[in-house]
PDB file of C-alpha atoms in Angstrom:
ATOM      1  CA  MET A   1       9.117  36.015 -45.642  1.00 57.00           C
ATOM      2  CA  SER A   2       8.561  32.493 -44.423  1.00 55.00           C
ATOM      3  CA  PRO A   3       5.207  31.089 -43.296  1.00 54.00           C
ATOM      4  CA  SER A   4       5.267  27.803 -41.439  1.00 53.00           C
ATOM      5  CA  ALA A   5       5.475  24.597 -43.481  1.00 51.00           C
ATOM      6  CA  ARG A   6       1.837  23.884 -42.739  1.00 55.00           C
ATOM      7  CA  SER A   7       0.832  27.420 -43.734  1.00 51.00           C
ATOM      8  CA  PHE A   8       2.677  27.075 -47.022  1.00 49.00           C
ATOM      9  CA  GLN A   9       0.910  23.804 -47.810  1.00 53.00           C
ATOM     10  CA  ALA A  10      -2.476  25.411 -47.134  1.00 50.00           C
ATOM     11  CA  TYR A  11      -1.529  28.355 -49.347  1.00 52.00           C
ATOM     12  CA  GLN A  12      -0.662  26.054 -52.242  1.00 55.00           C
ATOM     13  CA  ASN A  13      -4.148  24.482 -52.275  1.00 58.00           C
ATOM     14  CA  VAL A  14      -6.203  27.607 -53.001  1.00 70.00           C
ATOM     15  CA  SER A  15      -9.616  27.340 -54.664  1.00 85.00           C
ATOM     16  CA  LEU A  16     -11.673  30.536 -54.842  1.00 95.00           C
ATOM     17  CA  THR A  17     -15.400  31.117 -55.372  1.00 93.00           C
ATOM     18  CA  SER A  18     -17.012  34.350 -56.546  1.00 95.00           C
ATOM     19  CA  VAL A  19     -19.134  36.095 -53.902  1.00 95.00           C
ATOM     20  CA  ALA A  20     -21.545  37.562 -56.459  1.00 94.00           C
ATOM     21  CA  THR A  21     -21.883  38.304 -60.154  1.00 93.00           C
ATOM     22  CA  LEU A  22     -22.383  42.049 -60.563  1.00 95.00           C
ATOM     23  CA  PRO A  23     -24.444  43.236 -63.552  1.00 94.00           C
ATOM     24  CA  ASP A  24     -22.485  45.389 -65.994  1.00 93.00           C
ATOM     25  CA  THR A  25     -25.486  47.204 -67.463  1.00 94.00           C
ATOM     26  CA  VAL A  26     -26.788  49.182 -64.459  1.00 95.00           C
ATOM     27  CA  THR A  27     -25.843  52.134 -62.262  1.00 97.00           C
ATOM     28  CA  ARG A  28     -27.513  52.266 -58.843  1.00 97.00           C
ATOM     29  CA  HIS A  29     -26.851  52.672 -55.117  1.00 96.00           C
ATOM     30  CA  TRP A  30     -28.090  49.194 -54.146  1.00 95.00           C
ATOM     31  CA  LEU A  31     -25.103  46.878 -54.513  1.00 96.00           C
ATOM     32  CA  GLY A  32     -27.017  43.607 -54.695  1.00 93.00           C
ATOM     33  CA  PRO A  33     -28.246  40.937 -52.269  1.00 92.00           C
ATOM     34  CA  ALA A  34     -24.776  39.857 -51.086  1.00 94.00           C
ATOM     35  CA  PHE A  35     -23.575  43.331 -50.043  1.00 96.00           C
ATOM     36  CA  TRP A  36     -24.518  46.167 -47.709  1.00 96.00           C
ATOM     37  CA  GLY A  37     -23.059  49.633 -48.360  1.00 97.00           C
ATOM     38  CA  ASN A  38     -22.265  52.015 -45.521  1.00 96.00           C
ATOM     39  CA  ARG A  39     -23.787  54.422 -46.112  1.00 95.00           C
ATOM     40  CA  LEU A  40     -26.150  53.513 -48.925  1.00 94.00           C
ATOM     41  CA  GLN A  41     -25.578  56.828 -50.692  1.00 96.00           C
ATOM     42  CA  ASP A  42     -21.786  56.586 -50.285  1.00 98.00           C
ATOM     43  CA  TRP A  43     -21.518  53.697 -52.759  1.00 98.00           C
ATOM     44  CA  ARG A  44     -22.822  52.746 -56.154  1.00 98.00           C
ATOM     45  CA  LEU A  45     -22.803  49.776 -58.481  1.00 98.00           C
ATOM     46  CA  ASN A  46     -21.585  51.064 -61.836  1.00 97.00           C
ATOM     47  CA  ASN A  47     -21.126  48.837 -64.882  1.00 93.00           C
ATOM     48  CA  GLY A  48     -20.043  45.764 -62.969  1.00 96.00           C
ATOM     49  CA  GLN A  49     -17.917  47.343 -60.257  1.00 97.00           C
ATOM     50  CA  ILE A  50     -18.557  48.737 -56.772  1.00 99.00           C
ATOM     51  CA  GLU A  51     -17.474  52.381 -56.480  1.00 99.00           C
ATOM     52  CA  CYS A  52     -17.020  54.570 -53.411  1.00 98.00           C
ATOM     53  CA  LEU A  53     -18.498  58.044 -53.902  1.00 98.00           C
ATOM     54  CA  ARG A  54     -17.052  59.854 -50.879  1.00 97.00           C
ATOM     55  CA  GLY A  55     -13.456  60.880 -50.313  1.00 95.00           C
ATOM     56  CA  GLU A  56     -13.936  64.155 -48.445  1.00 95.00           C
ATOM     57  CA  ALA A  57     -12.586  64.867 -44.977  1.00 94.00           C
ATOM     58  CA  GLY A  58     -14.788  63.200 -42.377  1.00 94.00           C
ATOM     59  CA  TYR A  59     -15.698  60.251 -44.585  1.00 96.00           C
ATOM     60  CA  GLU A  60     -13.063  57.847 -43.333  1.00 97.00           C
ATOM     61  CA  VAL A  61     -13.595  54.105 -43.726  1.00 98.00           C
ATOM     62  CA  ARG A  62     -16.551  53.760 -46.055  1.00 98.00           C
ATOM     63  CA  THR A  63     -17.397  50.062 -45.963  1.00 98.00           C
ATOM     64  CA  VAL A  64     -19.328  47.396 -47.855  1.00 98.00           C
ATOM     65  CA  GLY A  65     -20.393  44.539 -45.600  1.00 97.00           C
ATOM     66  CA  VAL A  66     -20.247  41.088 -47.209  1.00 96.00           C
ATOM     67  CA  LEU A  67     -23.452  39.425 -46.005  1.00 93.00           C
ATOM     68  CA  THR A  68     -22.806  35.883 -47.212  1.00 93.00           C
ATOM     69  CA  ARG A  69     -19.321  35.387 -45.774  1.00 94.00           C
ATOM     70  CA  GLU A  70     -17.699  35.468 -42.344  1.00 94.00           C
ATOM     71  CA  VAL A  71     -14.592  34.131 -40.649  1.00 95.00           C
ATOM     72  CA  ILE A  72     -15.469  31.130 -38.486  1.00 94.00           C
ATOM     73  CA  SER A  73     -13.642  29.196 -35.803  1.00 95.00           C
ATOM     74  CA  GLY A  74     -11.537  26.247 -36.851  1.00 95.00           C
ATOM     75  CA  ASP A  75      -8.036  25.075 -37.636  1.00 95.00           C
ATOM     76  CA  ALA A  76      -8.341  25.762 -41.367  1.00 96.00           C
ATOM     77  CA  PRO A  77      -7.112  28.203 -44.018  1.00 96.00           C
ATOM     78  CA  GLY A  78      -9.048  31.025 -45.641  1.00 97.00           C
ATOM     79  CA  HIS A  79      -8.444  33.234 -48.651  1.00 98.00           C
ATOM     80  CA  LEU A  80      -9.793  36.571 -49.935  1.00 98.00           C
ATOM     81  CA  ARG A  81      -9.145  38.220 -53.275  1.00 98.00           C
ATOM     82  CA  VAL A  82     -10.517  41.345 -54.929  1.00 98.00           C
ATOM     83  CA  ARG A  83      -9.635  43.523 -57.891  1.00 98.00           C
ATOM     84  CA  THR A  84      -9.414  47.200 -56.988  1.00 98.00           C
ATOM     85  CA  GLY A  85      -8.170  50.538 -58.264  1.00 97.00           C
ATOM     86  CA  LEU A  86      -8.218  54.292 -57.820  1.00 96.00           C
ATOM     87  CA  LEU A  87     -11.094  56.511 -58.858  1.00 95.00           C
ATOM     88  CA  GLU A  88      -9.174  59.659 -57.889  1.00 84.00           C
ATOM     89  CA  ASP A  89      -5.542  60.762 -57.774  1.00 73.00           C
ATOM     90  CA  ALA A  90      -3.323  58.875 -55.312  1.00 64.00           C
ATOM     91  CA  ASP A  91      -1.548  62.118 -54.333  1.00 77.00           C
ATOM     92  CA  ARG A  92      -4.447  62.825 -51.999  1.00 81.00           C
ATOM     93  CA  GLY A  93      -3.617  59.822 -49.798  1.00 93.00           C
ATOM     94  CA  GLY A  94      -5.795  57.051 -48.410  1.00 96.00           C
ATOM     95  CA  PHE A  95      -6.224  53.279 -48.521  1.00 97.00           C
ATOM     96  CA  CYS A  96      -8.481  50.460 -49.633  1.00 98.00           C
ATOM     97  CA  GLY A  97      -8.801  46.786 -48.818  1.00 99.00           C
ATOM     98  CA  PHE A  98     -10.532  44.558 -46.292  1.00 99.00           C
ATOM     99  CA  LEU A  99     -11.807  44.955 -42.756  1.00 98.00           C
ATOM    100  CA  ILE A 100     -11.887  41.493 -41.167  1.00 98.00           C
ATOM    101  CA  GLY A 101     -12.717  40.160 -37.722  1.00 97.00           C
ATOM    102  CA  VAL A 102     -15.659  42.513 -37.117  1.00 95.00           C
ATOM    103  CA  GLY A 103     -17.437  41.536 -33.908  1.00 92.00           C
ATOM    104  CA  ALA A 104     -14.803  38.997 -32.820  1.00 89.00           C
ATOM    105  CA  GLY A 105     -17.347  36.224 -33.400  1.00 84.00           C
ATOM    106  CA  ALA A 106     -19.715  37.592 -30.739  1.00 85.00           C
ATOM    107  CA  LEU A 107     -21.698  40.122 -32.805  1.00 86.00           C
ATOM    108  CA  ASP A 108     -24.725  39.308 -34.929  1.00 83.00           C
ATOM    109  CA  TYR A 109     -23.839  39.403 -38.624  1.00 83.00           C
ATOM    110  CA  ARG A 110     -26.415  42.144 -39.306  1.00 84.00           C
ATOM    111  CA  ALA A 111     -24.746  44.464 -36.816  1.00 88.00           C
ATOM    112  CA  ALA A 112     -21.287  43.471 -38.073  1.00 91.00           C
ATOM    113  CA  ALA A 113     -22.327  44.524 -41.589  1.00 92.00           C
ATOM    114  CA  LEU A 114     -22.839  48.092 -40.303  1.00 94.00           C
ATOM    115  CA  ALA A 115     -19.264  48.561 -39.023  1.00 94.00           C
ATOM    116  CA  GLN A 116     -17.587  51.657 -40.412  1.00 95.00           C
ATOM    117  CA  ARG A 117     -15.482  54.732 -39.621  1.00 95.00           C
ATOM    118  CA  GLY A 118     -14.385  54.894 -35.946  1.00 94.00           C
ATOM    119  CA  SER A 119     -12.623  52.023 -34.206  1.00 92.00           C
ATOM    120  CA  GLY A 120     -14.176  50.179 -31.278  1.00 90.00           C
ATOM    121  CA  THR A 121     -14.027  46.999 -29.262  1.00 90.00           C
ATOM    122  CA  GLY A 122     -14.396  44.059 -31.612  1.00 92.00           C
ATOM    123  CA  GLY A 123     -13.898  46.328 -34.628  1.00 95.00           C
ATOM    124  CA  GLY A 124     -11.446  43.997 -36.389  1.00 96.00           C
ATOM    125  CA  PHE A 125      -8.385  45.106 -38.347  1.00 98.00           C
ATOM    126  CA  PHE A 126      -7.630  46.462 -41.807  1.00 99.00           C
ATOM    127  CA  CYS A 127      -5.732  44.637 -44.525  1.00 99.00           C
ATOM    128  CA  ALA A 128      -4.949  47.716 -46.580  1.00 98.00           C
ATOM    129  CA  PHE A 129      -3.352  48.723 -49.854  1.00 97.00           C
ATOM    130  CA  GLU A 130      -2.348  52.380 -49.663  1.00 96.00           C
ATOM    131  CA  THR A 131      -1.718  55.213 -52.098  1.00 94.00           C
ATOM    132  CA  ASP A 132       2.057  55.039 -51.508  1.00 93.00           C
ATOM    133  CA  GLY A 133       2.022  51.554 -53.027  1.00 94.00           C
ATOM    134  CA  GLN A 134       2.530  49.729 -49.724  1.00 95.00           C
ATOM    135  CA  VAL A 135       0.368  47.132 -47.996  1.00 97.00           C
ATOM    136  CA  ARG A 136      -0.196  47.504 -44.258  1.00 97.00           C
ATOM    137  CA  PHE A 137      -2.225  46.009 -41.451  1.00 99.00           C
ATOM    138  CA  ARG A 138      -4.003  48.637 -39.325  1.00 98.00           C
ATOM    139  CA  GLU A 139      -5.978  48.270 -36.129  1.00 97.00           C
ATOM    140  CA  HIS A 140      -9.677  49.124 -35.794  1.00 97.00           C
ATOM    141  CA  THR A 141     -10.264  48.452 -32.094  1.00 94.00           C
ATOM    142  CA  ASP A 142      -8.888  51.525 -30.274  1.00 94.00           C
ATOM    143  CA  GLU A 143     -11.656  53.176 -28.227  1.00 92.00           C
ATOM    144  CA  GLU A 144      -9.391  56.043 -27.101  1.00 93.00           C
ATOM    145  CA  ALA A 145      -8.169  57.037 -30.581  1.00 94.00           C
ATOM    146  CA  PRO A 146     -10.922  55.771 -32.901  1.00 95.00           C
ATOM    147  CA  LEU A 147      -9.592  57.469 -36.042  1.00 95.00           C
ATOM    148  CA  ASP A 148      -5.877  56.743 -35.641  1.00 94.00           C
ATOM    149  CA  PHE A 149      -5.911  53.332 -37.379  1.00 97.00           C
ATOM    150  CA  ALA A 150      -2.413  52.576 -36.078  1.00 96.00           C
ATOM    151  CA  VAL A 151      -0.140  50.335 -38.153  1.00 97.00           C
ATOM    152  CA  LEU A 152       0.248  46.803 -36.767  1.00 97.00           C
ATOM    153  CA  PRO A 153       3.661  45.088 -36.732  1.00 96.00           C
ATOM    154  CA  ALA A 154       4.293  42.865 -39.738  1.00 97.00           C
ATOM    155  CA  GLU A 155       7.113  41.351 -41.752  1.00 96.00           C
ATOM    156  CA  ARG A 156       7.391  43.119 -45.108  1.00 89.00           C
ATOM    157  CA  GLN A 157       8.536  42.168 -48.596  1.00 85.00           C
ATOM    158  CA  GLU A 158       8.771  45.034 -51.090  1.00 70.00           C
ATOM    159  CA  ILE A 159       9.163  44.190 -54.757  1.00 75.00           C
ATOM    160  CA  ASP A 160       7.722  47.203 -56.594  1.00 66.00           C
ATOM    161  CA  PRO A 161       5.960  49.483 -54.090  1.00 72.00           C
ATOM    162  CA  SER A 162       5.312  52.168 -56.706  1.00 84.00           C
ATOM    163  CA  GLN A 163       2.467  54.625 -56.262  1.00 87.00           C
ATOM    164  CA  PRO A 164      -0.655  53.387 -58.092  1.00 90.00           C
ATOM    165  CA  THR A 165      -2.406  55.428 -60.772  1.00 90.00           C
ATOM    166  CA  THR A 166      -6.041  55.677 -61.818  1.00 89.00           C
ATOM    167  CA  GLU A 167      -5.185  53.589 -64.893  1.00 89.00           C
ATOM    168  CA  GLU A 168      -3.963  50.576 -62.902  1.00 93.00           C
ATOM    169  CA  GLU A 169      -5.807  47.553 -61.557  1.00 97.00           C
ATOM    170  CA  ILE A 170      -4.533  46.002 -58.336  1.00 97.00           C
ATOM    171  CA  LEU A 171      -5.131  42.403 -57.293  1.00 98.00           C
ATOM    172  CA  LEU A 172      -5.342  42.379 -53.478  1.00 98.00           C
ATOM    173  CA  GLU A 173      -5.141  39.059 -51.620  1.00 98.00           C
ATOM    174  CA  VAL A 174      -5.450  38.022 -47.969  1.00 98.00           C
ATOM    175  CA  ASP A 175      -4.466  34.518 -46.877  1.00 98.00           C
ATOM    176  CA  ILE A 176      -5.240  33.231 -43.378  1.00 98.00           C
ATOM    177  CA  LEU A 177      -2.901  30.322 -42.774  1.00 97.00           C
ATOM    178  CA  PRO A 178      -3.079  27.922 -39.776  1.00 97.00           C
ATOM    179  CA  ARG A 179       0.000  27.144 -37.701  1.00 96.00           C
ATOM    180  CA  ASP A 180       0.909  24.141 -35.576  1.00 95.00           C
ATOM    181  CA  ASP A 181       0.686  26.240 -32.379  1.00 95.00           C
ATOM    182  CA  GLY A 182      -3.027  27.015 -32.855  1.00 95.00           C
ATOM    183  CA  GLN A 183      -2.440  30.551 -34.101  1.00 97.00           C
ATOM    184  CA  PHE A 184      -2.504  31.900 -37.657  1.00 98.00           C
ATOM    185  CA  ASP A 185      -0.272  33.728 -40.106  1.00 98.00           C
ATOM    186  CA  VAL A 186      -2.074  36.440 -42.084  1.00 98.00           C
ATOM    187  CA  GLN A 187      -0.500  37.294 -45.427  1.00 98.00           C
ATOM    188  CA  LEU A 188      -1.459  40.419 -47.402  1.00 98.00           C
ATOM    189  CA  THR A 189      -0.333  40.656 -51.031  1.00 97.00           C
ATOM    190  CA  ALA A 190      -0.729  43.279 -53.762  1.00 97.00           C
ATOM    191  CA  ARG A 191      -0.165  42.284 -57.387  1.00 96.00           C
ATOM    192  CA  ASP A 192      -0.468  43.890 -60.784  1.00 95.00           C
ATOM    193  CA  ALA A 193      -3.453  42.823 -62.883  1.00 94.00           C
ATOM    194  CA  ASP A 194      -1.300  40.195 -64.611  1.00 94.00           C
ATOM    195  CA  GLY A 195      -0.289  38.645 -61.274  1.00 93.00           C
ATOM    196  CA  THR A 196       3.158  40.258 -60.942  1.00 92.00           C
ATOM    197  CA  LEU A 197       4.034  40.746 -57.271  1.00 94.00           C
ATOM    198  CA  ARG A 198       4.203  44.378 -56.096  1.00 94.00           C
ATOM    199  CA  THR A 199       4.451  44.131 -52.318  1.00 95.00           C
ATOM    200  CA  ARG A 200       3.609  41.770 -49.459  1.00 97.00           C
ATOM    201  CA  ALA A 201       3.324  41.798 -45.671  1.00 97.00           C
ATOM    202  CA  MET A 202       2.669  39.080 -43.098  1.00 98.00           C
ATOM    203  CA  ARG A 203       1.459  39.081 -39.505  1.00 98.00           C
ATOM    204  CA  HIS A 204       2.792  36.064 -37.645  1.00 97.00           C
ATOM    205  CA  GLY A 205       1.117  34.339 -34.702  1.00 97.00           C
ATOM    206  CA  VAL A 206      -2.308  36.011 -34.827  1.00 98.00           C
ATOM    207  CA  ASP A 207      -4.862  34.783 -32.278  1.00 97.00           C
ATOM    208  CA  GLU A 208      -8.025  33.372 -33.809  1.00 97.00           C
ATOM    209  CA  ASN A 209     -10.201  35.816 -31.838  1.00 95.00           C
ATOM    210  CA  GLU A 210      -8.769  38.648 -33.936  1.00 97.00           C
ATOM    211  CA  LEU A 211     -10.021  36.974 -37.105  1.00 98.00           C
ATOM    212  CA  LEU A 212     -13.539  35.827 -36.242  1.00 97.00           C
ATOM    213  CA  GLY A 213     -16.576  37.731 -37.488  1.00 95.00           C
ATOM    214  CA  GLY A 214     -17.680  39.886 -40.370  1.00 95.00           C
ATOM    215  CA  ILE A 215     -15.851  40.937 -43.530  1.00 97.00           C
ATOM    216  CA  SER A 216     -16.099  44.280 -45.345  1.00 98.00           C
ATOM    217  CA  LEU A 217     -14.543  46.057 -48.291  1.00 99.00           C
ATOM    218  CA  VAL A 218     -13.047  49.445 -47.371  1.00 99.00           C
ATOM    219  CA  SER A 219     -12.332  52.741 -49.126  1.00 98.00           C
ATOM    220  CA  SER A 220     -10.892  55.538 -46.986  1.00 98.00           C
ATOM    221  CA  PRO A 221      -9.197  58.938 -47.214  1.00 96.00           C
ATOM    222  CA  PRO A 222      -6.574  59.779 -44.556  1.00 95.00           C
ATOM    223  CA  PRO A 223      -8.083  60.598 -41.132  1.00 94.00           C
ATOM    224  CA  GLY A 224      -9.323  64.182 -41.042  1.00 93.00           C
ATOM    225  CA  GLU A 225      -8.378  64.908 -44.662  1.00 94.00           C
ATOM    226  CA  SER A 226      -9.822  64.505 -48.120  1.00 94.00           C
ATOM    227  CA  GLY A 227      -8.331  61.655 -50.093  1.00 95.00           C
ATOM    228  CA  ALA A 228      -8.579  58.897 -52.637  1.00 94.00           C
ATOM    229  CA  ARG A 229     -11.656  56.900 -53.611  1.00 97.00           C
ATOM    230  CA  TRP A 230     -11.506  53.306 -54.805  1.00 98.00           C
ATOM    231  CA  TRP A 231     -13.470  50.797 -56.868  1.00 98.00           C
ATOM    232  CA  PHE A 232     -13.821  47.008 -56.392  1.00 99.00           C
ATOM    233  CA  ARG A 233     -14.885  44.046 -58.482  1.00 98.00           C
ATOM    234  CA  ASP A 234     -14.557  40.258 -58.685  1.00 97.00           C
ATOM    235  CA  LEU A 235     -14.506  39.557 -54.933  1.00 98.00           C
ATOM    236  CA  ARG A 236     -13.665  35.901 -54.292  1.00 98.00           C
ATOM    237  CA  THR A 237     -13.185  33.757 -51.204  1.00 97.00           C
ATOM    238  CA  GLY A 238     -11.951  30.249 -50.505  1.00 96.00           C
ATOM    239  CA  GLY A 239     -11.003  27.850 -47.755  1.00 95.00           C
ATOM    240  CA  GLU A 240     -12.921  26.447 -44.798  1.00 94.00           C
ATOM    241  CA  LYS A 241     -12.242  29.604 -42.782  1.00 95.00           C
ATOM    242  CA  PHE A 242     -14.607  31.522 -45.114  1.00 92.00           C
ATOM    243  CA  PRO A 243     -17.673  29.285 -45.553  1.00 89.00           C
ATOM    244  CA  THR A 244     -19.983  30.160 -48.420  1.00 80.00           C
ATOM    245  CA  ILE A 245     -23.591  30.754 -47.400  1.00 75.00           C
ATOM    246  CA  PRO A 246     -25.690  30.344 -50.576  1.00 65.00           C
ATOM    247  CA  ILE A 247     -28.203  33.139 -51.028  1.00 57.00           C
ATOM    248  CA  ALA A 248     -30.955  30.641 -51.846  1.00 48.00           C
ATOM    249  CA  LEU A 249     -30.453  28.937 -48.476  1.00 46.00           C
ATOM    250  CA  SER A 250     -29.857  31.997 -46.325  1.00 52.00           C
ATOM    251  CA  ASP A 251     -31.894  34.940 -45.080  1.00 59.00           C
ATOM    252  CA  ARG A 252     -28.684  36.968 -45.031  1.00 61.00           C
ATOM    253  CA  SER A 253     -29.195  38.244 -48.542  1.00 57.00           C
ATOM    254  CA  SER A 254     -32.410  39.955 -47.422  1.00 43.00           C
ATOM    255  CA  VAL A 255     -31.172  41.514 -44.172  1.00 44.00           C
ATOM    256  CA  PRO A 256     -31.270  44.410 -44.623  1.00 45.00           C
ATOM    257  CA  SER A 257     -33.355  44.313 -47.823  1.00 44.00           C
ATOM    258  CA  PHE A 258     -35.626  46.693 -49.680  1.00 42.00           C
ATOM    259  CA  ARG A 259     -39.392  46.490 -49.798  1.00 37.00           C
ATOM    260  CA  SER A 260     -39.421  49.421 -52.160  1.00 34.00           C
ATOM    261  CA  THR A 261     -36.692  50.466 -54.581  1.00 35.00           C
ATOM    262  CA  THR A 262     -38.431  53.471 -56.088  1.00 32.00           C
ATOM    263  CA  THR A 263     -36.371  56.062 -54.202  1.00 36.00           C
ATOM    264  CA  LEU A 264     -32.883  54.565 -54.093  1.00 39.00           C
ATOM    265  CA  SER A 265     -31.306  57.478 -55.932  1.00 38.00           C
ATOM    266  CA  ASN A 266     -32.099  60.063 -53.259  1.00 36.00           C
ATOM    267  CA  CYS A 267     -32.592  57.849 -50.188  1.00 35.00           C
ATOM    268  CA  ARG A 268     -35.494  59.983 -49.015  1.00 31.00           C
ATOM    269  CA  ARG A 269     -37.910  57.142 -48.581  1.00 31.00           C
ATOM    270  CA  SER A 270     -36.668  53.593 -48.167  1.00 33.00           C
ATOM    271  CA  SER A 271     -38.005  50.854 -45.951  1.00 30.00           C
ATOM    272  CA  TYR A 272     -36.182  47.699 -45.064  1.00 32.00           C
ATOM    273  CA  ARG A 273     -37.418  44.314 -44.019  1.00 34.00           C
ATOM    274  CA  SER A 274     -35.708  42.270 -41.334  1.00 32.00           C
ATOM    275  CA  ALA A 275     -36.632  40.328 -38.247  1.00 28.00           C
ATOM    276  CA  THR A 276     -35.431  43.203 -36.114  1.00 30.00           C
ATOM    277  CA  GLN A 277     -36.927  46.140 -38.033  1.00 31.00           C
ATOM    278  CA  ILE A 278     -33.723  47.994 -38.781  1.00 33.00           C
ATOM    279  CA  HIS A 279     -34.681  51.164 -40.633  1.00 32.00           C
ATOM    280  CA  ARG A 280     -32.683  53.810 -42.451  1.00 35.00           C
ATOM    281  CA  ARG A 281     -34.150  57.254 -43.050  1.00 30.00           C
ATOM    282  CA  CYS A 282     -32.209  59.915 -44.936  1.00 28.00           C
ATOM    283  CA  GLY A 283     -28.892  58.427 -43.914  1.00 31.00           C
ATOM    284  CA  SER A 284     -29.826  57.732 -40.268  1.00 29.00           C
ATOM    285  CA  ILE A 285     -30.367  54.493 -38.422  1.00 29.00           C
ATOM    286  CA  ILE A 286     -33.074  53.944 -35.846  1.00 26.00           C
ATOM    287  CA  GLY A 287     -32.288  50.672 -34.177  1.00 31.00           C
ATOM    288  CA  GLN A 288     -34.502  48.685 -31.846  1.00 29.00           C
ATOM    289  CA  ARG A 289     -33.023  45.386 -30.727  1.00 29.00           C
ATOM    290  CA  GLU A 290     -32.186  42.163 -32.383  1.00 32.00           C
ATOM    291  CA  VAL A 291     -31.534  38.678 -31.119  1.00 30.00           C
ATOM    292  CA  SER A 292     -28.094  37.400 -32.014  1.00 32.00           C
ATOM    293  CA  ARG A 293     -26.776  33.878 -31.779  1.00 31.00           C
ATOM    294  CA  ARG A 294     -25.341  34.731 -28.382  1.00 31.00           C
ATOM    295  CA  GLY A 295     -27.955  37.046 -26.910  1.00 30.00           C
ATOM    296  CA  VAL A 296     -29.334  40.527 -27.493  1.00 29.00           C
ATOM    297  CA  VAL A 297     -27.495  43.114 -29.539  1.00 32.00           C
ATOM    298  CA  ARG A 298     -28.703  46.708 -29.256  1.00 33.00           C
ATOM    299  CA  LEU A 299     -28.364  49.250 -32.029  1.00 34.00           C
ATOM    300  CA  GLN A 300     -28.140  52.675 -30.432  1.00 36.00           C
ATOM    301  CA  ARG A 301     -30.564  55.294 -31.632  1.00 32.00           C
ATOM    302  CA  SER A 302     -28.939  58.338 -33.169  1.00 34.00           C
ATOM    303  CA  ARG A 303     -29.870  61.228 -35.426  1.00 35.00           C
ATOM    304  CA  ARG A 304     -26.373  61.221 -36.817  1.00 37.00           C
ATOM    305  CA  ASP A 305     -25.610  59.425 -40.034  1.00 40.00           C
ATOM    306  CA  THR A 306     -24.286  55.904 -40.065  1.00 38.00           C
ATOM    307  CA  ARG A 307     -20.722  56.756 -40.938  1.00 37.00           C
ATOM    308  CA  HIS A 308     -20.271  57.440 -37.216  1.00 40.00           C
ATOM    309  CA  TYR A 309     -21.012  53.877 -36.183  1.00 40.00           C
ATOM    310  CA  SER A 310     -18.589  51.088 -35.450  1.00 48.00           C
ATOM    311  CA  ALA A 311     -19.244  47.563 -34.321  1.00 46.00           C
ATOM    312  CA  SER A 312     -18.403  46.291 -30.877  1.00 44.00           C
ATOM    313  CA  THR A 313     -19.130  43.028 -29.150  1.00 43.00           C
ATOM    314  CA  THR A 314     -21.701  44.784 -26.947  1.00 43.00           C
ATOM    315  CA  GLY A 315     -23.579  46.433 -29.784  1.00 44.00           C
ATOM    316  CA  THR A 316     -23.090  49.193 -32.309  1.00 43.00           C
ATOM    317  CA  ARG A 317     -21.195  52.113 -30.824  1.00 44.00           C
ATOM    318  CA  ALA A 318     -21.855  55.663 -32.005  1.00 38.00           C
ATOM    319  CA  VAL A 319     -18.817  57.881 -32.548  1.00 37.00           C
ATOM    320  CA  ARG A 320     -19.627  61.570 -32.370  1.00 35.00           C
ATOM    321  CA  GLY A 321     -19.150  63.692 -35.436  1.00 35.00           C
ATOM    322  CA  THR A 322     -20.905  65.988 -37.847  1.00 33.00           C
ATOM    323  CA  THR A 323     -23.704  64.864 -40.098  1.00 35.00           C
ATOM    324  CA  ALA A 324     -23.390  64.873 -43.850  1.00 43.00           C
TER     325      ALA A 324
END
């Protein structure tokens, strides 16, 4: 596996910054000011790590939007790293990892943070570690087959693609590396907790438009089946491609945010404060409209729960399905 000389130089100069320090003394559904869980009740913060609570059939692609990071335009490298592991047996199938490029740079970050489940225009692509021990890139843009998550072509390097266990910790890394031709190489690496290489894949010659936009953590069972659940901790980013937006200087940490936290455990009564009045009620979203950096983004009104929403560059698209 051979990135370009320029890509390799960028990869050698990696400096990573923690996205957030997670408290290790609480258990709650709210994940903190830097994150947005989809759906709220599908995730919890538990003793310093983010845990997905749903692995049943129909709960594909549970996501955690990262509110203080995004991929921006520019001829520069970017790096992601997270520690992850299984909460349930790998024999059930499924994957975890990152969803990047949500909104293709044309969707407001608040709408991009809601992307989950079905694919759609501007839905980005997955950088996934799977229960068979392999890493794969999967698409998340197919309007005709929104739950297929087809594998994208990539060069592979397999060192020890053994099936993970619930006792193991996996270090998952994504490196976006600029090339001389204006495109990017995207490298996905899985390591043991001590840094030993397990497996690696690389997409060569990726257009920048595929990379721009929001970033999310992902836990997913196989489409249409029950499957594995995953935990995450110690999310870090680096490089000019992933600018850090300090919480103290940004309204992003409060959009969406809670005015009342007295009913987080059952989600029966929660109100959120944002410039666009995005509200959740018992797992549903009632969206009005919000002004993005490039115009108006509409959030469709639906009585279905938010796991059936995916981001597109024209708004948030509802994908039909059953409610929880």
